[in-house]
Coordinates of C-alpha atoms in Angstrom, one line a residue:
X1 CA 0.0 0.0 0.0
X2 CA 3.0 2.6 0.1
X3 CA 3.1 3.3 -3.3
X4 CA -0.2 4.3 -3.2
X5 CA -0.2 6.5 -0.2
X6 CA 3.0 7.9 -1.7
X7 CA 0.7 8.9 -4.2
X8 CA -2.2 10.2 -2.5
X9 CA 0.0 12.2 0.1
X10 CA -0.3 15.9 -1.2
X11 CA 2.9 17.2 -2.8
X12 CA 4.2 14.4 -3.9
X13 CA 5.4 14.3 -7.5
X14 CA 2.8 12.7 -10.0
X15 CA 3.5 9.4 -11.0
X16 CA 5.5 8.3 -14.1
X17 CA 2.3 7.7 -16.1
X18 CA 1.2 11.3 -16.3
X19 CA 2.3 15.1 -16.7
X20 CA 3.1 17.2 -14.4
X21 CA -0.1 19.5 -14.2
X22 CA -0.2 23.1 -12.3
X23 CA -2.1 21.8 -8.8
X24 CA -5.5 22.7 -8.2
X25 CA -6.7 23.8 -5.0
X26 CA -8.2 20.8 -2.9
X27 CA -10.5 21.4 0.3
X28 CA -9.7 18.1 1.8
X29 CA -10.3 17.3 5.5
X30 CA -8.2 14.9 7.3
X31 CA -8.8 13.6 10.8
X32 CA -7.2 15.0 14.1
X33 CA -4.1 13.1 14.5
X34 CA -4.3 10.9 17.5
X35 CA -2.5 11.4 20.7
X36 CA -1.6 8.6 23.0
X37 CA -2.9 9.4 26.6
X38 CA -1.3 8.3 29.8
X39 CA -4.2 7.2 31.4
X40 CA -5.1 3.5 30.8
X41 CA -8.2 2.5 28.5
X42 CA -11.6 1.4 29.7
X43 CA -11.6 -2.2 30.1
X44 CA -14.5 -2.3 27.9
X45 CA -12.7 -0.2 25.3
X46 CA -9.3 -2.5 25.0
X47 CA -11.3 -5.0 23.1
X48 CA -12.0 -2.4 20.8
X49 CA -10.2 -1.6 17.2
X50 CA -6.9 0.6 17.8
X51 CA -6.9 4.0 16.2
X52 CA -3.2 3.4 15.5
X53 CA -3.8 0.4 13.7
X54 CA -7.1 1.6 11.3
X55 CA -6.2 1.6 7.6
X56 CA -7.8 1.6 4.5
X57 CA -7.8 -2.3 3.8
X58 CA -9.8 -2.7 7.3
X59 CA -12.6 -0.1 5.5
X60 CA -15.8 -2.1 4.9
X61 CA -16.5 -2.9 1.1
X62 CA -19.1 -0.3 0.1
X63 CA -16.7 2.0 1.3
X64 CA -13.9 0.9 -1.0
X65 CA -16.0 1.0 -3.7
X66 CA -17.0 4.7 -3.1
X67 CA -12.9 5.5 -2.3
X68 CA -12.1 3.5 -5.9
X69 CA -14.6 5.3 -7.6
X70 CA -13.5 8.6 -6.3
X71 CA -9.9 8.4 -7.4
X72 CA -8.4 10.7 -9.3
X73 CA -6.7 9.1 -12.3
X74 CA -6.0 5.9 -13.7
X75 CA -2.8 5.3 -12.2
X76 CA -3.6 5.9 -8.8
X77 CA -6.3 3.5 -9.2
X78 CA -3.8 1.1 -10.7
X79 CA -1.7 1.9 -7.8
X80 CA -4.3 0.5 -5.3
X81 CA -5.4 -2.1 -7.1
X82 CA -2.4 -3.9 -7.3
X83 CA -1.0 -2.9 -4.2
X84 CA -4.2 -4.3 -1.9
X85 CA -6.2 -7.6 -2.5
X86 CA -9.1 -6.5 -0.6
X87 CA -9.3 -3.4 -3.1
X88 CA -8.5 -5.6 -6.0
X89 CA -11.9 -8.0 -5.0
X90 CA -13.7 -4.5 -4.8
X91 CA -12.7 -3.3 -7.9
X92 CA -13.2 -6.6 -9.9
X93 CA -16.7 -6.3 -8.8
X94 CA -17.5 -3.3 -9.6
X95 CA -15.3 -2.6 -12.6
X96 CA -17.5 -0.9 -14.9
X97 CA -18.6 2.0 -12.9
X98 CA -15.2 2.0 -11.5
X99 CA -13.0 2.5 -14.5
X100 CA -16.1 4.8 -16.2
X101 CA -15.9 7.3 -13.1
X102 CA -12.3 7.7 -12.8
X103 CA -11.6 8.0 -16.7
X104 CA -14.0 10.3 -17.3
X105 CA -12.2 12.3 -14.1
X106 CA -8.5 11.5 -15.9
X107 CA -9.5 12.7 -19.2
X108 CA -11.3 15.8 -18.1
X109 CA -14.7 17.7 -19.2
X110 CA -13.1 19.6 -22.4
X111 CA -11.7 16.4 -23.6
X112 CA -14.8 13.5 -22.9
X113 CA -16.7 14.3 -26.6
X114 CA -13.4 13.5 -28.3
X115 CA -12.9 10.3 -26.2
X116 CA -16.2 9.4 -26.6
X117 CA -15.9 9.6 -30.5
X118 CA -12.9 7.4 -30.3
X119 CA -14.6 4.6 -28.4
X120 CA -17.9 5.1 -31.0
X121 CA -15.4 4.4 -33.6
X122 CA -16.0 0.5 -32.9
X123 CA -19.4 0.6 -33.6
X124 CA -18.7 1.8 -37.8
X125 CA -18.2 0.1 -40.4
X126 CA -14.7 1.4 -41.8
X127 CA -14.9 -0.6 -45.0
X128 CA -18.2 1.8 -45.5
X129 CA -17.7 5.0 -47.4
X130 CA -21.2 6.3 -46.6
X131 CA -20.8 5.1 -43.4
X132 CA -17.7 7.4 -42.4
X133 CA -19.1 10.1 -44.1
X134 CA -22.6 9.8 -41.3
X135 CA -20.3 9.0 -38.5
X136 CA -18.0 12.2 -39.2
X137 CA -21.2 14.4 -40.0
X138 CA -22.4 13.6 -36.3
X139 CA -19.2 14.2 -35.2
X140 CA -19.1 17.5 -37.1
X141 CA -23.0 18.2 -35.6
X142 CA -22.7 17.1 -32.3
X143 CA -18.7 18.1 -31.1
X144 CA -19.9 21.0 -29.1
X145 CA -21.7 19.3 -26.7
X146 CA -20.4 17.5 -23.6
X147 CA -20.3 14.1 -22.9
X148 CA -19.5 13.8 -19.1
X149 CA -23.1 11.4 -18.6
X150 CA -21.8 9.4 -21.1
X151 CA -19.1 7.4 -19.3
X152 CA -21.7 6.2 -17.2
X153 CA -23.4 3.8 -19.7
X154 CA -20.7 3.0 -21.4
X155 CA -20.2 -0.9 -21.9
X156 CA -16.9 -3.0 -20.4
X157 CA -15.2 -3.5 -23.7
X158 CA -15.2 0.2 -25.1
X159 CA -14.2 1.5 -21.1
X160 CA -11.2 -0.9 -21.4
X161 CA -9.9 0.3 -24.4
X162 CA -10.7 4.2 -23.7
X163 CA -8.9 2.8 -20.1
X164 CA -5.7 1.2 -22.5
X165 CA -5.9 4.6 -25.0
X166 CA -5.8 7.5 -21.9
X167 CA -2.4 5.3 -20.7
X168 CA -1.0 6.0 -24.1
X169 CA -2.2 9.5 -24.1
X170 CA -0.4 9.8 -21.0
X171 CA 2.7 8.4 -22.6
X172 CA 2.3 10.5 -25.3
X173 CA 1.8 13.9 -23.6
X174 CA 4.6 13.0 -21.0
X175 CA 7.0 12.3 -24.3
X176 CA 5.9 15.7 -26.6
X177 CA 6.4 17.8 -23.1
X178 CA 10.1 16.6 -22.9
X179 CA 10.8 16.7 -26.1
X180 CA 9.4 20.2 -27.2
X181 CA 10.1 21.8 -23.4
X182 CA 13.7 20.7 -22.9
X183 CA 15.4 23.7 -24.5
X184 CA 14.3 27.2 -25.1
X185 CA 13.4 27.9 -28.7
X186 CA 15.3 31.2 -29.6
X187 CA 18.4 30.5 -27.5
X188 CA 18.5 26.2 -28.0
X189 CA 19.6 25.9 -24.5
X190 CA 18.7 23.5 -22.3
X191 CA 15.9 24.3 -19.5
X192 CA 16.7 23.8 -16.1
X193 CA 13.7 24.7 -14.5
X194 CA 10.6 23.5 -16.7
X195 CA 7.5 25.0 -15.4
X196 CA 4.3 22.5 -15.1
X197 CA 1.2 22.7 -17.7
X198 CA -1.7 25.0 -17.2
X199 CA -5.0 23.5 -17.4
X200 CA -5.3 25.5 -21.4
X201 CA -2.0 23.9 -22.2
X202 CA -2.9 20.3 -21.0
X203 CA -6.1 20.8 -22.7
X204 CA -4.7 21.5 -26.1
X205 CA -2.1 18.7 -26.3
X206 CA -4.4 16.0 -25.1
X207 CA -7.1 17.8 -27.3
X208 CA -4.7 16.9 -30.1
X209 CA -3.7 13.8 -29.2
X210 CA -7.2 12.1 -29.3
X211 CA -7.9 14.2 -32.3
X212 CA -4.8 12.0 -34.1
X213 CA -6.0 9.0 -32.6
X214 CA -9.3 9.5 -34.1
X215 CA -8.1 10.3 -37.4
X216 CA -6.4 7.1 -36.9
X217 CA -9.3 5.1 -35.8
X218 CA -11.2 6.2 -38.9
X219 CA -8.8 6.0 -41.7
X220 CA -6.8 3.1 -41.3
X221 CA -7.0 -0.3 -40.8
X222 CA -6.1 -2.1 -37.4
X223 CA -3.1 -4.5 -38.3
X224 CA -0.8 -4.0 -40.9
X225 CA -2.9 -4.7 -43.8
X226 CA -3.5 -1.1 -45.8
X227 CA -6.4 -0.1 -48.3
X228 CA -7.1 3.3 -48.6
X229 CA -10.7 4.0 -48.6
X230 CA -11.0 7.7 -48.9
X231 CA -8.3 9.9 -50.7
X232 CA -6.7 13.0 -49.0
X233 CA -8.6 15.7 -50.2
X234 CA -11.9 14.3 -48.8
X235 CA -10.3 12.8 -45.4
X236 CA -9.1 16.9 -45.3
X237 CA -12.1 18.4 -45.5
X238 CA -14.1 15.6 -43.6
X239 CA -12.2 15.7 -40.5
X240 CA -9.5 18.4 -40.5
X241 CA -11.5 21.0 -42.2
X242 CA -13.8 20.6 -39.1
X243 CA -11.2 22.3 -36.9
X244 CA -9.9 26.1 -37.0
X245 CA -6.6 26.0 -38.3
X246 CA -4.6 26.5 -35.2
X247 CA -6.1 23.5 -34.0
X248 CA -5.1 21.6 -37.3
X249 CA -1.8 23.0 -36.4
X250 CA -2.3 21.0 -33.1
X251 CA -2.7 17.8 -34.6
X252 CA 0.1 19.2 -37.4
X253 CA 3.0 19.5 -34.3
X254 CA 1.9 16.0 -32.8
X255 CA 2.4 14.5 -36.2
X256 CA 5.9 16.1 -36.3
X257 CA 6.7 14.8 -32.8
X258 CA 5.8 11.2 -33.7
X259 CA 7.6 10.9 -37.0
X260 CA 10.3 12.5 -35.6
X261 CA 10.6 9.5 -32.9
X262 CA 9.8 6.7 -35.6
X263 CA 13.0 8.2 -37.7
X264 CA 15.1 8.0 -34.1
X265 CA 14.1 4.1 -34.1
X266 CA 15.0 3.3 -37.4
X267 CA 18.1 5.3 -37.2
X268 CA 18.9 3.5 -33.8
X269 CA 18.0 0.0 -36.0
X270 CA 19.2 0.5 -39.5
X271 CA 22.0 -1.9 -40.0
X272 CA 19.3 -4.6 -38.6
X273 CA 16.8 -3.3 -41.2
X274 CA 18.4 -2.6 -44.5
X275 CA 18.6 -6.5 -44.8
X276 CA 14.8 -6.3 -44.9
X277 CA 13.7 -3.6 -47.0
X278 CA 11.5 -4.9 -50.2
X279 CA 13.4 -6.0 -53.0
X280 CA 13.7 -2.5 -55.1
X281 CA 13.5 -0.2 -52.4
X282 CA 15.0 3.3 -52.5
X283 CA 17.2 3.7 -49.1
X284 CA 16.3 7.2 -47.6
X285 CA 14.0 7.9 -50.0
X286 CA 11.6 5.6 -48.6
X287 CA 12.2 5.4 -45.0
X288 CA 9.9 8.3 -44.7
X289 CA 7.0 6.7 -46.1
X290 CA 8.0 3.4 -43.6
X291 CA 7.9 6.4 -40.6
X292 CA 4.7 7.1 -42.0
X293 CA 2.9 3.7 -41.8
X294 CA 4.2 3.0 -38.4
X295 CA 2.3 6.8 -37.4
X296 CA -1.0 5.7 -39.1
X297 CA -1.0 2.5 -35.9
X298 CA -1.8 5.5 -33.3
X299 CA -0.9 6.0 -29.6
X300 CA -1.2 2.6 -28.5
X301 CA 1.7 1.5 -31.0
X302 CA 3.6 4.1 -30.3
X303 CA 3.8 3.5 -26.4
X304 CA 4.2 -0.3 -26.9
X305 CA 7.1 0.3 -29.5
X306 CA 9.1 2.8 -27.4
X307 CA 8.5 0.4 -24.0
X308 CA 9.7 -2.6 -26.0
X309 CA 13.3 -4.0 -26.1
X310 CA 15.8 -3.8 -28.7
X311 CA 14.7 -7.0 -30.2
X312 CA 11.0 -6.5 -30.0
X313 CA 11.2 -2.8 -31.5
X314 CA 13.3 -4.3 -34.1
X315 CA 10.4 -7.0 -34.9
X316 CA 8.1 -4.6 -35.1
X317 CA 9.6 -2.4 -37.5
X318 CA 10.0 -5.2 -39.6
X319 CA 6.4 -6.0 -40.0
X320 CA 6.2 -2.0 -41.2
X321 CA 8.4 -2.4 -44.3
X322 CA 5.9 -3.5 -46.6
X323 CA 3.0 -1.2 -48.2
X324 CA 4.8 2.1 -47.8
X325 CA 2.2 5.3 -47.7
X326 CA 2.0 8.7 -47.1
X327 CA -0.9 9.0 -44.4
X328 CA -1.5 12.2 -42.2
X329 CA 1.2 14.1 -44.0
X330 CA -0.6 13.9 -47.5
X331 CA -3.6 15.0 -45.6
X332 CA -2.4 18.0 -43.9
X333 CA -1.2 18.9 -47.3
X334 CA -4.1 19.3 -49.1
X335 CA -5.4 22.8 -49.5
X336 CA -7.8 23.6 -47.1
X337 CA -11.8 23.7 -47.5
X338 CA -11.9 27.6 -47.0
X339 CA -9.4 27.9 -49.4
X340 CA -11.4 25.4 -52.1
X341 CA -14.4 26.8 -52.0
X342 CA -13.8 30.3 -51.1
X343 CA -16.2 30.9 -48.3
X344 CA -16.3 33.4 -45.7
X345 CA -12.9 33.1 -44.1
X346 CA -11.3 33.0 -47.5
X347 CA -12.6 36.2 -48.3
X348 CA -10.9 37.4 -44.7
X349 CA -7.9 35.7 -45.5
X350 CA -8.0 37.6 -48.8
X351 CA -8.7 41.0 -47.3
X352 CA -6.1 40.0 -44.8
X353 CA -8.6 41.2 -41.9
X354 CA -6.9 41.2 -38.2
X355 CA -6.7 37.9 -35.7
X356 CA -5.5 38.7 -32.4
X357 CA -4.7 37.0 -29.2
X358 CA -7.9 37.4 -27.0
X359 CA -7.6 34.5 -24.2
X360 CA -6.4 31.2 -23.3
X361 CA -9.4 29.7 -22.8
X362 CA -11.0 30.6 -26.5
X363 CA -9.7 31.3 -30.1
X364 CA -6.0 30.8 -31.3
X365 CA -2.9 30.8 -28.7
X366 CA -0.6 33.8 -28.6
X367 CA 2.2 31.9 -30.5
X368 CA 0.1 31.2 -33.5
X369 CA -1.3 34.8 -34.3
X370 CA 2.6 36.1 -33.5
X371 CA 3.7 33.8 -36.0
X372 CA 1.0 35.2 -38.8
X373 CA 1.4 38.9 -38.1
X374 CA -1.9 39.0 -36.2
X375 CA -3.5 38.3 -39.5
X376 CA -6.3 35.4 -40.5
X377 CA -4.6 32.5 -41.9
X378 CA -6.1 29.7 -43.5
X379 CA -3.1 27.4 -44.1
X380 CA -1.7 24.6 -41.1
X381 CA 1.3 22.9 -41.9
X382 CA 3.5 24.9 -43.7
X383 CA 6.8 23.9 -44.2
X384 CA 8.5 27.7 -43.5
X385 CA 6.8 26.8 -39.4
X386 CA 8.4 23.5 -39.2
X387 CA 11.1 24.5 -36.5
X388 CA 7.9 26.1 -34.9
X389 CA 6.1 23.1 -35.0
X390 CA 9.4 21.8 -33.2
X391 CA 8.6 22.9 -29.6
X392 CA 5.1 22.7 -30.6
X393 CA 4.2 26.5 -30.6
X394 CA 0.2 26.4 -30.7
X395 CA 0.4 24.3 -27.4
X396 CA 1.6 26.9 -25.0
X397 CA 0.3 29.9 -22.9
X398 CA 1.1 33.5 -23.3
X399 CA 3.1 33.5 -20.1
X400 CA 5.4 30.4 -20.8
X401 CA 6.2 32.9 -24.2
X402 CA 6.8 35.8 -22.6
X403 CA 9.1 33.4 -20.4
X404 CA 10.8 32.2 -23.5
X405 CA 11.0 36.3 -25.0
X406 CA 9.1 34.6 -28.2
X407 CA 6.7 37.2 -28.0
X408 CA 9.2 40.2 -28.5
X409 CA 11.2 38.9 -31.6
X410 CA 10.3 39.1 -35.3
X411 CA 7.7 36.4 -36.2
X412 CA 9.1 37.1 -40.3
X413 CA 12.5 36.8 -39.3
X414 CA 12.3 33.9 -36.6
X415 CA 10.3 31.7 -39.8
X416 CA 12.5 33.3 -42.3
X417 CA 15.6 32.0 -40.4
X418 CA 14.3 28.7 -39.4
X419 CA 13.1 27.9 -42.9
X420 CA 16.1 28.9 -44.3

């Protein structure tokens, strides 16, 4: 049980699983702290249970069940779980309402719809043009609206794998943080002091990360058999085209992050690899593509693949060298729906009408307006903002770039550097 009061006890550092997130205030109330008395017990009182000996495995059951249920994340509960028997029996029991509660607590209220779409995913037919097409209209229709009752009802199967996905988002969000936060983006030195996420910033990388995983979800197959069933263009303005474009840019700097780890595992494997390329393949030229298929697997892939050992990451890049495609990147490419069609916001992009930083909480971050001249811009993913896209600029709060100086230096000659 002492890992899991060492997680419990307030202060402590959060667990290897998650992020560290800026603390919230917590009215708790503990109990007086008990003070051993000189004078001797009742007689009928030394039969009784010892305050210095009650814990929380002598707790009776239907008071487990409301402590379980009333955890805080999924590791703490994994933490109890396997630390106690008598909370494992309690847990088993109740497993459904259990794992609903505290995921829907893990993932947060801003980010339930877009779990819940993952999980619905299961329930489509992906072989089904039409039937992508109605799923990501309802998506489009209903993404404004919460899902927090939802959890509730769930069934076991689709709370185990949104239980098995929030573990690789936690992976995932832990890995982007220390890879895009480790050194100071004008300066490239290394931070020594790396201040925790806000709530916003949280909110927008794990906004992005299920967002990826969805466009996963739909879009390619599970395994590593690949048939394309819709071509870029319409997977663009299907699902991307639903978001603004900083958020595109979201998904855009998660897709950079992940490619850019699958290029450091085939670097770290290539003399094992280049004995298994297919017969006529292009070295260089097509490890890109090889990156590529590996991305369209999603976060759960990507966790298991980085946690594996030499030898097992080795296997499993192996069963990626067939089929090589181009799959998010391609789709990010694609000129934009605005753009197509020329609606409203074309016209503004046209007219080159004003976009300012207004909040954290609504509209585009600081970084990205600073980075178009305060103007409207329809375009994510363009390659003059790839060292942007680096320490993943849309992510991060005003105050974390005013920390970093971003703000005060020349957004055309900060791009016009980079890109050059």
């Amino acid at each position: 049980m002492k890992r899991f009061y060492d997680r419990i006890r307030p202060g402590c550092p959060k667990d290897d699983g998650g992020v560290p997130v800026m603390p919230e205030k917590h009215h708790v109330s503990y109990p007086a702290p008990v003070v051993k008395s000189g004078v001797p017990a009742p007689p009928n009182a030394r039969g009784g249970l010892d305050p210095q000996r009650a814990s929380l495995e002598g707790l009776a059951v239907e008071l487990q069940f409301e402590i379980l249920q009333k955890l805080p994340d999924l590791p703490t509960l994994d933490a109890i779980v396997h630390a106690s028997p008598s909370y494992h029996r309690a847990y088993v029991a109740r497993r459904q309402s259990i794992l609903a509660r505290v995921i829907s607590r893990d993932i947060g209220p801003d980010i339930q719809f877009e779990a819940h779409a993952v999980a619905m995913t299961q329930t489509i037919n992906k072989e089904n043009h039409s039937e992508i097409r109605a799923f990501l209209k309802d998506y489009r229709r209903t993404r404004r609206q919460t899902a927090s009752f939802w959890f509730e009802s769930v069934p076991l199967p689709h709370v185990t794998i949104l239980s098995q996905l929030q573990h690789a988002v936690r992976f995932a969000m832990k890995d982007f943080c220390k890879t895009t936060l480790s050194r100071d983006p004008l300066s490239g030195e290394k931070e020594k002091d790396i201040k925790p996420l806000s709530t916003n910033e949280a909110r927008r990388i794990s906004r992005a990360l299920y967002r990826f995983e969805l466009f996963c979800r739909i879009f390619s197959h599970a395994g590593f058999t690949v048939k394309i069933k819709l071509d870029c263009m319409e997977m663009c303005h299907l699902f991307l085209n639903q978001f603004p474009p900083w958020e595109v840019e979201e998904i855009a700097c998660i897709r950079d992050y992940i490619i850019d780890r699958y290029a450091g595992l085939f670097a770290k494997h290539e003399r094992e690899l280049m004995q298994h390329l297919p017969e006529g393949a292009l070295e260089g030229v097509m490890l890109e593509k090889y990156e590529e298929r590996c991305m369209s697997h999603g976060l759960g892939f990507l966790r298991s693949i980085n946690q594996a050992s030499a030898f097992d990451q080795v296997c499993m890049l192996k069963m990626n060298l067939i089929n090589p495609r181009f799959f998010l990147t391609q789709t990010l490419e694609e000129e934009p729906y605005d753009y197509v069609y020329g609606t409203n916001a074309f016209g503004d992009w046209i007219n080159k009408l004003a976009l300012r930083f207004v909040g954290e909480s609504d509209g585009p971050n600081a970084a990205w307006t600073w980075s178009n001249g305060e103007l409207v811009e329809l375009f994510a993913f363009q390659p003059s903002k790839e060292n942007l896209r680096k320490w993943g600029y849309v992510m991060w709060d005003k105050e974390r770039l005013d920390q970093w100086g971003v703000l005060e230096s020349s957004n055309v000659e900060y791009v016009r550097q980079c890109y050059n």
